Coordinates of C-alpha atoms and ligand atoms in Angstrom, one line a residue:
X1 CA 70.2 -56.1 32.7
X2 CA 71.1 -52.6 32.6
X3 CA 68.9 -49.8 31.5
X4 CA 69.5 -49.2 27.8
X5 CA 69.4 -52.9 27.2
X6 CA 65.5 -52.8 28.8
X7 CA 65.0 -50.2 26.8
X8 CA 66.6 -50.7 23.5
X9 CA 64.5 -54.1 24.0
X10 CA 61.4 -51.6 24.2
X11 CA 62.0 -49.9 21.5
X12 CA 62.5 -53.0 19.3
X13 CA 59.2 -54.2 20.7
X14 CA 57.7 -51.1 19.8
X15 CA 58.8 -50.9 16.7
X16 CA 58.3 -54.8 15.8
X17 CA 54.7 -53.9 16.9
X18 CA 53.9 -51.0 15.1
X19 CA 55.7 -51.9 11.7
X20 CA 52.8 -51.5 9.4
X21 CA 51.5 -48.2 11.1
X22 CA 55.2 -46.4 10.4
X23 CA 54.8 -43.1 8.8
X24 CA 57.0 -42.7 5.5
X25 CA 58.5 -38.9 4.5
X26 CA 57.9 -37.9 1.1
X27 CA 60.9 -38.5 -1.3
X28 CA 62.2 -41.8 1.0
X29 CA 64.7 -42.6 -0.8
X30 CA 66.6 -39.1 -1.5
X31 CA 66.7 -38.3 2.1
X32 CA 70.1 -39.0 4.5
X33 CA 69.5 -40.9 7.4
X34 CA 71.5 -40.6 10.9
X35 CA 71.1 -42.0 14.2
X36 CA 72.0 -42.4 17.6
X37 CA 73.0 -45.3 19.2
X38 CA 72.5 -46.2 23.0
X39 CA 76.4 -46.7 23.1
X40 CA 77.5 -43.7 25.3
X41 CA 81.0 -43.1 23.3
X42 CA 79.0 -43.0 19.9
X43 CA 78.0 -39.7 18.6
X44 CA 75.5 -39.4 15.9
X45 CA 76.0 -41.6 12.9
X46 CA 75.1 -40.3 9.4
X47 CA 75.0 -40.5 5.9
X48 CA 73.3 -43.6 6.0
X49 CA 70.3 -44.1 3.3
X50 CA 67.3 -46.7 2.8
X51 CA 65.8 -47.7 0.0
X52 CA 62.3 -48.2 1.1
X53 CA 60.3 -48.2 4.1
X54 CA 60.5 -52.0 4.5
X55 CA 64.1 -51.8 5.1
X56 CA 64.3 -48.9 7.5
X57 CA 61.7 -51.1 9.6
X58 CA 63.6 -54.4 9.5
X59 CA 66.7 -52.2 10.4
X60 CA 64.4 -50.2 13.0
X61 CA 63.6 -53.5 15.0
X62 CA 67.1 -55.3 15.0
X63 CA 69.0 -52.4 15.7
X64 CA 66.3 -50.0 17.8
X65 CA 68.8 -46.9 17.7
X66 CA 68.3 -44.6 20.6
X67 CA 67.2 -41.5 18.1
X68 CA 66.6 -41.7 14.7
X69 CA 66.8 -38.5 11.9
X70 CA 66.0 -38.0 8.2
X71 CA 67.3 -34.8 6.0
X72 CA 65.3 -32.1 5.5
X73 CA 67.6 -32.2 2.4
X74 CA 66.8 -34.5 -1.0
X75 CA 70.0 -35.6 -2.5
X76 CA 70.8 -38.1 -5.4
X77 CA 73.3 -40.5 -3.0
X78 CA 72.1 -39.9 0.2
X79 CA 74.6 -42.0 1.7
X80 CA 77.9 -40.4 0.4
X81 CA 80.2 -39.3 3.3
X82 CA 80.8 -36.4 1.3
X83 CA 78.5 -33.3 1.7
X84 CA 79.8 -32.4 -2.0
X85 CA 79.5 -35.9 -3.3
X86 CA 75.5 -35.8 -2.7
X87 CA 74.1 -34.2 -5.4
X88 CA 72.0 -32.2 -3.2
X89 CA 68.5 -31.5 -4.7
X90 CA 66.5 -28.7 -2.8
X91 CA 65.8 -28.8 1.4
X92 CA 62.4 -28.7 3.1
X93 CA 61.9 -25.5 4.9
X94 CA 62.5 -26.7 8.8
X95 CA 61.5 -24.9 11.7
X96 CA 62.3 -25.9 15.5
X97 CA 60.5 -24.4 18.1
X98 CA 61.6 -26.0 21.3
X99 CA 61.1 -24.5 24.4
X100 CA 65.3 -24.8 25.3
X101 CA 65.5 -21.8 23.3
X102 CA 63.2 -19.3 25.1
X103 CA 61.7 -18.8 29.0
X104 CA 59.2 -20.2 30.0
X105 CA 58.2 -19.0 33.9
X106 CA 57.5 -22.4 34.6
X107 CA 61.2 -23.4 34.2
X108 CA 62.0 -21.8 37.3
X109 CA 60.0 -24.6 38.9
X110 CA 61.0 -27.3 37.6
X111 CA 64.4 -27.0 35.8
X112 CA 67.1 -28.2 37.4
X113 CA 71.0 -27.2 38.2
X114 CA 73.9 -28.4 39.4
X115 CA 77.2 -26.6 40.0
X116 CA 79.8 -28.9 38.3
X117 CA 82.1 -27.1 40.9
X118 CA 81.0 -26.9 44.3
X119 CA 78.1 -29.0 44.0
X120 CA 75.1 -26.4 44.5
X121 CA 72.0 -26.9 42.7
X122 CA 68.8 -25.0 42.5
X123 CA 66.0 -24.1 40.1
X124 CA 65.5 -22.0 37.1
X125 CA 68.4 -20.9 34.8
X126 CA 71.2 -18.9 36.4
X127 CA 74.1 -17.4 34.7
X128 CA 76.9 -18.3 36.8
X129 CA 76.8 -20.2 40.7
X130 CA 75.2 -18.0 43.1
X131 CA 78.0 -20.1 45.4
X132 CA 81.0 -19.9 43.7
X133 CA 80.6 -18.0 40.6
X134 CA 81.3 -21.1 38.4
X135 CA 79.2 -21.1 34.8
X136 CA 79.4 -25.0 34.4
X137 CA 76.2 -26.8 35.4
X138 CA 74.6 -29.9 35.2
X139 CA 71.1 -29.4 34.0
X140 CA 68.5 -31.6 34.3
X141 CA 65.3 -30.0 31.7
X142 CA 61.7 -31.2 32.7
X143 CA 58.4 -31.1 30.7
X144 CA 55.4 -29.8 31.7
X145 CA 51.9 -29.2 29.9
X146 CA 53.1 -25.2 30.1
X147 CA 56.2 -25.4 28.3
X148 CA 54.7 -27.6 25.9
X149 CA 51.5 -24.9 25.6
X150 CA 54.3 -22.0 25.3
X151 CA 55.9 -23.7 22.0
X152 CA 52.4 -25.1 21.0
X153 CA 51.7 -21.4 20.8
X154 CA 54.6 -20.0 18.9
X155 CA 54.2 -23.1 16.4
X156 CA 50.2 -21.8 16.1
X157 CA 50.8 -17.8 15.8
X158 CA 53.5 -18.9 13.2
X159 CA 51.1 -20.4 10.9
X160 CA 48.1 -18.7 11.4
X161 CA 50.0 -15.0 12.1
X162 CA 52.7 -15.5 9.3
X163 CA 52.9 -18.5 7.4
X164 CA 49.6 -18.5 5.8
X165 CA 49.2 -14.7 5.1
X166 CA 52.0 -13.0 4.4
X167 CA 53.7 -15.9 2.5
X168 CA 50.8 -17.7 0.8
X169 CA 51.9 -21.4 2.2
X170 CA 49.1 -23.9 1.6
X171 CA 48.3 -25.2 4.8
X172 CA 48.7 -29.2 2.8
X173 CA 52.4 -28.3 2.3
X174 CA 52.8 -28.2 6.6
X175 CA 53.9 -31.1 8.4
X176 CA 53.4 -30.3 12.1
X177 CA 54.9 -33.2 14.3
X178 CA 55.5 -33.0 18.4
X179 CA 58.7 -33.5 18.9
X180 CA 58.8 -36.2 21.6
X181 CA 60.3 -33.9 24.5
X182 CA 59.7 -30.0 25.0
X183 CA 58.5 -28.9 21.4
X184 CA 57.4 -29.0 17.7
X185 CA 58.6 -29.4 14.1
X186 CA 57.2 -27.9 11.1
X187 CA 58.5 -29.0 8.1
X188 CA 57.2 -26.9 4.7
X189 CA 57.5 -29.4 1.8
X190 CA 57.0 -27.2 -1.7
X191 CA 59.1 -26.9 -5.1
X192 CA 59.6 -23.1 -4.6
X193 CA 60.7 -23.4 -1.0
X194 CA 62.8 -26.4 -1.9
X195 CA 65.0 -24.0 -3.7
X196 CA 66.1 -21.6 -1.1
X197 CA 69.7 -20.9 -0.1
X198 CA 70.8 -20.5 3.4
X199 CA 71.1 -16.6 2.8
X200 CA 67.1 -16.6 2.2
X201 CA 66.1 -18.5 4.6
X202 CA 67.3 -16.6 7.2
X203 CA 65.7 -13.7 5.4
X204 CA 62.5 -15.6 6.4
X205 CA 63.4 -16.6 10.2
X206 CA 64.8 -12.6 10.8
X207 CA 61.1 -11.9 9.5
X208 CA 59.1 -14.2 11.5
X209 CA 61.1 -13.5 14.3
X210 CA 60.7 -9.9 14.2
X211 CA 64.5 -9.8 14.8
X212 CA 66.2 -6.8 13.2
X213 CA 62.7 -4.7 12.7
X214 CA 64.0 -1.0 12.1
X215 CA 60.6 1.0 13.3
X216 CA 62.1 4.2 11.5
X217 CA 61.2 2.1 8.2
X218 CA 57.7 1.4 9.3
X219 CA 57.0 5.4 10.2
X220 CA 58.1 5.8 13.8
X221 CA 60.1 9.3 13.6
X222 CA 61.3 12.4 15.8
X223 CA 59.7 15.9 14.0
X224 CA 59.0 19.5 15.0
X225 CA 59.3 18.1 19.1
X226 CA 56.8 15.2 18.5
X227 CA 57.4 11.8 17.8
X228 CA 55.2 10.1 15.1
X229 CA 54.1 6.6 15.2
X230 CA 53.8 3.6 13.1
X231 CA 51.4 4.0 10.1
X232 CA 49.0 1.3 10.1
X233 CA 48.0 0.9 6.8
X234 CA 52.0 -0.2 6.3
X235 CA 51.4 -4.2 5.5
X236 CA 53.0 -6.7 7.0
X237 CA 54.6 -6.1 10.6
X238 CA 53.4 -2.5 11.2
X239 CA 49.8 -3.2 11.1
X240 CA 50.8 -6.9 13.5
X241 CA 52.5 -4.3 16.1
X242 CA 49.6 -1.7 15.8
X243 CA 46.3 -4.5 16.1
X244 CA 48.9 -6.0 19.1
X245 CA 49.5 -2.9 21.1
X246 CA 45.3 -2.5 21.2
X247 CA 44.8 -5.7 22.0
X248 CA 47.1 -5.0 25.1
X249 CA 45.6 -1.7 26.3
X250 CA 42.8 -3.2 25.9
X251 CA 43.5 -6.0 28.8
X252 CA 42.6 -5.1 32.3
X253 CA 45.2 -2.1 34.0
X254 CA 46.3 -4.4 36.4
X255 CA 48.0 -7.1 33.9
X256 CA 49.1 -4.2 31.8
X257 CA 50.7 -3.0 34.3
X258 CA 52.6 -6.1 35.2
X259 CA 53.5 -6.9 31.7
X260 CA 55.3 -3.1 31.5
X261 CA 57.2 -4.1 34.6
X262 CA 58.3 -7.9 33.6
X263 CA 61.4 -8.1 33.0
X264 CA 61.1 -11.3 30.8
X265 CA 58.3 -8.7 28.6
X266 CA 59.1 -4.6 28.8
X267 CA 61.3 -4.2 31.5
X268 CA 60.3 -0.7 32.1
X269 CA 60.5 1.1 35.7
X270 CA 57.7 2.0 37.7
X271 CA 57.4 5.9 36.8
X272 CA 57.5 5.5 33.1
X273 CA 54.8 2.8 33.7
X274 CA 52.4 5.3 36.0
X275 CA 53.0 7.9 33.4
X276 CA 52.3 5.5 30.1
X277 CA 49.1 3.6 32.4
X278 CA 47.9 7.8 33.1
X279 CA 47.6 8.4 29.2
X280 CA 47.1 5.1 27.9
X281 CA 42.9 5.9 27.7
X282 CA 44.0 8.6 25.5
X283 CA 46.6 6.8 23.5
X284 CA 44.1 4.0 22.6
X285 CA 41.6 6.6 21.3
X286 CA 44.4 8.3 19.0
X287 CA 45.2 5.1 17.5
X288 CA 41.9 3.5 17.1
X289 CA 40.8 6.5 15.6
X290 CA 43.6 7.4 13.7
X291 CA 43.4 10.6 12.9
X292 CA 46.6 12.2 13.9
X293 CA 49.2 10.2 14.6
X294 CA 51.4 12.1 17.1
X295 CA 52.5 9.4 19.9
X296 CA 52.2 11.5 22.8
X297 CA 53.0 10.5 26.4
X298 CA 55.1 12.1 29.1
X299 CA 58.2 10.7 29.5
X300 CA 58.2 8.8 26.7
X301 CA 61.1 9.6 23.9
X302 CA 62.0 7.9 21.0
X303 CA 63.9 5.2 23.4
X304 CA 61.2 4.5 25.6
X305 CA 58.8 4.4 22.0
X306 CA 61.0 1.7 20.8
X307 CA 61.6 0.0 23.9
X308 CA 57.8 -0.5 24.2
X309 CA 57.4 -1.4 20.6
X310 CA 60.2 -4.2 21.1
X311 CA 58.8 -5.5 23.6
X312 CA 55.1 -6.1 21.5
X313 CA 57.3 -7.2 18.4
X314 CA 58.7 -9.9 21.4
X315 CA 55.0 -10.4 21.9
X316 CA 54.4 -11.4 18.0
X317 CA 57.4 -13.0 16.9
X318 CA 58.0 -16.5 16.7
X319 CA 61.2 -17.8 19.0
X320 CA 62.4 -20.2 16.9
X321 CA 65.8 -22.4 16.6
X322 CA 67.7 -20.2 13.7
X323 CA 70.5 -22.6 12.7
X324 CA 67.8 -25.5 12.2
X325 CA 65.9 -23.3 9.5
X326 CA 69.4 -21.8 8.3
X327 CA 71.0 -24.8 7.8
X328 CA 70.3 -27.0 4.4
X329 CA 72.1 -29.9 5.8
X330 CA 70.6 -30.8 8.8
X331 CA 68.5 -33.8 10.0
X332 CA 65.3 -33.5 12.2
X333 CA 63.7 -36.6 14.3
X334 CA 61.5 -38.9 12.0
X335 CA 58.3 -38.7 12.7
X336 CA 57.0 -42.5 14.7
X337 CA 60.3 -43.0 16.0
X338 CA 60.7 -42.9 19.5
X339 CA 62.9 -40.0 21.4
X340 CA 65.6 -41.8 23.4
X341 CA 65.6 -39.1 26.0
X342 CA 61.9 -39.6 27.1
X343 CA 60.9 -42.4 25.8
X344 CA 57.9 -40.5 23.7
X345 CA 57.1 -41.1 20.0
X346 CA 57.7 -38.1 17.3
X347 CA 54.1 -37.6 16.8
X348 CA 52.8 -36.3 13.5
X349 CA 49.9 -33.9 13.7
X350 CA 47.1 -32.1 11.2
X351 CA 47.1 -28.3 11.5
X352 CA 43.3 -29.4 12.5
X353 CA 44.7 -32.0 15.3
X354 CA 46.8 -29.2 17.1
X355 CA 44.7 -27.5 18.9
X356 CA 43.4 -30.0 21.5
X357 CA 46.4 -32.1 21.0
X358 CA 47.9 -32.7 24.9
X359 CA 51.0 -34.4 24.7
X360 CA 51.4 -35.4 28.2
X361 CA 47.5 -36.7 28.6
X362 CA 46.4 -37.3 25.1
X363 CA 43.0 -39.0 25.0
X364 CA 43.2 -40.1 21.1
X365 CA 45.3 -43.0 21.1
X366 CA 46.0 -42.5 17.7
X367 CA 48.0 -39.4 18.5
X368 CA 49.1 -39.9 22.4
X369 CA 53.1 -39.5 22.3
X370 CA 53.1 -41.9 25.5
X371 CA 53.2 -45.4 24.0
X372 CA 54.5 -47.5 26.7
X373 CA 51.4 -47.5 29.1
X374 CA 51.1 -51.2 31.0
X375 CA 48.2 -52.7 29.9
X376 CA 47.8 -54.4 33.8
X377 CA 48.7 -51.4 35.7
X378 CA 51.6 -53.1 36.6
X379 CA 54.7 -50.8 38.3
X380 CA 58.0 -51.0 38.2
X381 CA 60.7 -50.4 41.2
X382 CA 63.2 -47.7 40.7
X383 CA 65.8 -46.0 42.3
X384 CA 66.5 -42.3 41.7
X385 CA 70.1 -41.2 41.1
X386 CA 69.8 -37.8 40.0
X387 CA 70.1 -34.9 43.0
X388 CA 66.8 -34.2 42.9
X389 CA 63.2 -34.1 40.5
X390 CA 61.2 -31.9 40.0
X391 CA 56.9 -33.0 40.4
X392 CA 55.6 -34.4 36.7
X393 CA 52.9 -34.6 35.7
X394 CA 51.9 -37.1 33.1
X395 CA 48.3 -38.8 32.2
X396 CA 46.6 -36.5 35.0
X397 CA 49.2 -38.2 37.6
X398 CA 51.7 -36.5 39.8
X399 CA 54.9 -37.7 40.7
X400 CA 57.3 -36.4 42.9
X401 CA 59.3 -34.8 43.8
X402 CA 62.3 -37.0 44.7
X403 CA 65.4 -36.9 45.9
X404 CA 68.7 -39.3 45.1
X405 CA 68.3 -42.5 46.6
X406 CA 64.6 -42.4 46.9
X407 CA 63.6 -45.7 46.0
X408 CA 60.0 -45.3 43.8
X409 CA 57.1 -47.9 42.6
X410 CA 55.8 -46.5 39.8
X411 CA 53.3 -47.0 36.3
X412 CA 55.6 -48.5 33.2
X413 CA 55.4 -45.5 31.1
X414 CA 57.0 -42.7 33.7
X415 CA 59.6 -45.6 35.0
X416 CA 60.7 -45.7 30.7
X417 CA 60.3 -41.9 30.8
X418 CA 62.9 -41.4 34.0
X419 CA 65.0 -44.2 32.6
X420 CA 65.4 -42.6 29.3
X421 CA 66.1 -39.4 30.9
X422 CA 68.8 -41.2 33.1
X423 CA 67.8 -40.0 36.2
X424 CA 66.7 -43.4 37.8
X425 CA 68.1 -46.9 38.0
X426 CA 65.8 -50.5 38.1
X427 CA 66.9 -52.3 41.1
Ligands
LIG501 ZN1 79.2 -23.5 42.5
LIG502 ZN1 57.3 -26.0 32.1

């Protein structure tokens, strides 16, 4: 049998079990549908609509697709192959954060590349071939609990830094869900938001990401030889970048002192760091104080000033995917259905739930993403066929690492997980 046969079987099984548990999106039967099959020539399939839950189930555990979507978008046909023809009726606010889109340290562990050219691999994310200068790769993207942290994080600061105070969103309107691989949704389901054109939105993602932040605007200016700082009592982002830049000086020199020099964070060189770590006692005082507010520090210009204050704004903003909030038409992963790639269920979450929610060792069973755990311990025999794998860890067990042809015994759930990441054959 080959491997998406066993596992389209799973997934049929799964979804033949858990029937009468399957979560239902509000407005059903406005939203598009699409799909992917396990057919490798067959892209994504759209503009299909059900009426009711009862028939996307019965479909659900004949067919099993591979991944299955639903609209962010209401429309009054659903189903027409038409983007015009829809009647489209307002779209959920959508927001991605996946960790594909931003670094993560640990990614230099454990993702994986392989020059399509000469055949070199290695980890982390290079621009071109250290070899031969080739930019084509293979990549093989793992999870681990601190990638899923880093965009458990961003999905956290987003609501509780932005979401709920500066735009008023009832926390009843948020659907969080995990996404079944390296990140989260959030989907913001309200009348007003419904209405907004692509233009507005990404007025909203340019302000939660802090992209585009002109620190002239929020008081930062070049007079009589000094240079003036932010003005706290500004709302909004100069009063986030103020409380953050005290609740850095406020960490212990030493960590300070490696953020300034990170070049994933500040990127500044080691003088202007021994110069800004000399005055930074005096700095703090200024600001906490607040009552002048020249910005004084040798060395430090208007371009180092803003170069530091990018670098906090980095600290604060959300990294999130922009065409997925941008974008009226697109579909996201339905929350129960299973991810093809890992194997994983789209798990919905309360904001309450998040916190202690551990996707890769979840100990409510209500919640735990991992649904294909043998009952009897039994294992299964595989055989890898990707280059190399990194070590996973999944329910408090390590595997790996392995290398092609290794030939591996082990639980069900990480033998579906490397099957559905097509990186190991049953033999
Ligand atoms: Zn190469
Ligand atoms: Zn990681």
């Amino acid at each position: 049998m080959s491997n998406y046969t066993y596992l389209r079987r799973l997934f049929q099984a799964y979804y033949q079990e858990k029937q009468f548990e399957f979560p239902k999106v509000s407005s059903f039967d406005l939203r598009e549908f699409g799909l992917i099959p396990w057919e490798k020539k067959v892209y994504m399939k759209r503009h299909m609509s059900f009426d009711n839950p009862d028939v996307l189930r019965s479909y659900l555990i004949t067919d099993a697709p591979r991944h299955l979507y639903s609209s962010g978008s209401l429309y009054l046909k659903p189903d027409a192959p038409d983007m015009n023809k829809k009647e489209y009726q307002g779209c959920d606010f959508i927001i991605d954060i996946d960790v594909d889109h931003f670094y993560t340290p640990c990614k230099d562990q454990h993702d994986l590349w392989i020059c399509k050219e000469c055949g070199n691999d290695g980890t982390g994310i290079p621009q071109t071939c250290p070899n031969c200068k080739s930019s084509k790769f293979t990549k093989v993207s793992w999870v681990c609990d601190q990638c899923l942290d880093a965009a458990k994080n961003e999905i956290t600061k987003l609501i509780s830094n932005f979401l709920i105070p500066d735009f008023g969103i009832d926390e009843k309107k948020m659907k969080i869900a995990f996404s079944g691989h390296r990140g989260y949704h959030l989907k913001i389901e309200s009348e007003d938001i419904r209405k907004l054109n692509s233009e507005e939105r990404r007025e909203i993602v340019d302000y939660v990401s802090g992209k585009n932040i002109n620190f002239e605007i929020l008081g930062l200016n070049e007079r009589f030889n000094g240079i003036y700082g932010l003005l706290e009592e500004n709302i909004g982002w100069s009063q986030k970048i103020m409380k953050k830049i005290i609740e850095v000086l406020n960490k212990p020199t030493k960590q300070i002192e490696a953020l300034l020099l990170d070049k994933n964070h500040f990127g500044f060189n080691s003088s202007v760091v021994t110069s800004f770590l000399k005055y930074k006692n005096d700095f703090l005082e200024l600001i906490t104080k607040g009552e002048r507010n020249v910005w004084a520090i040798e060395g430090f210009g208007l371009t180092n000033w803003k170069k530091l204050l990018k670098g906090i704004v980095a600290l604060i903003g959300i990294e999130l995917d922009e065409p997925v909030s941008i974008d009226i038409h697109r579909l996201i992963r339905y929350p129960g259905s299973l991810h093809g790639k890992t194997g994983f269920k789209v798990q919905e979450l309360e904001l309450n739930e998040l916190d202690d929610f551990n996707p890769l060792d979840e100990s409510n069973e209500k919640l735990d993403p991992i649904v294909f755990k043998s009952k009897k311990n039994l294992t299964y025999k595989l055989e890898i066929v990707e280059n190399k794998l990194p070590i996973t860890t999944i329910k408090g067990e390590s595997f790996g690492p392995y290398d092609k042809g290794d030939k591996i015994d082990v639980p069900h759930h990480f033998a579906v997980f490397l099957l559905c990441k097509e990186v190991a054959k049953t033999i």
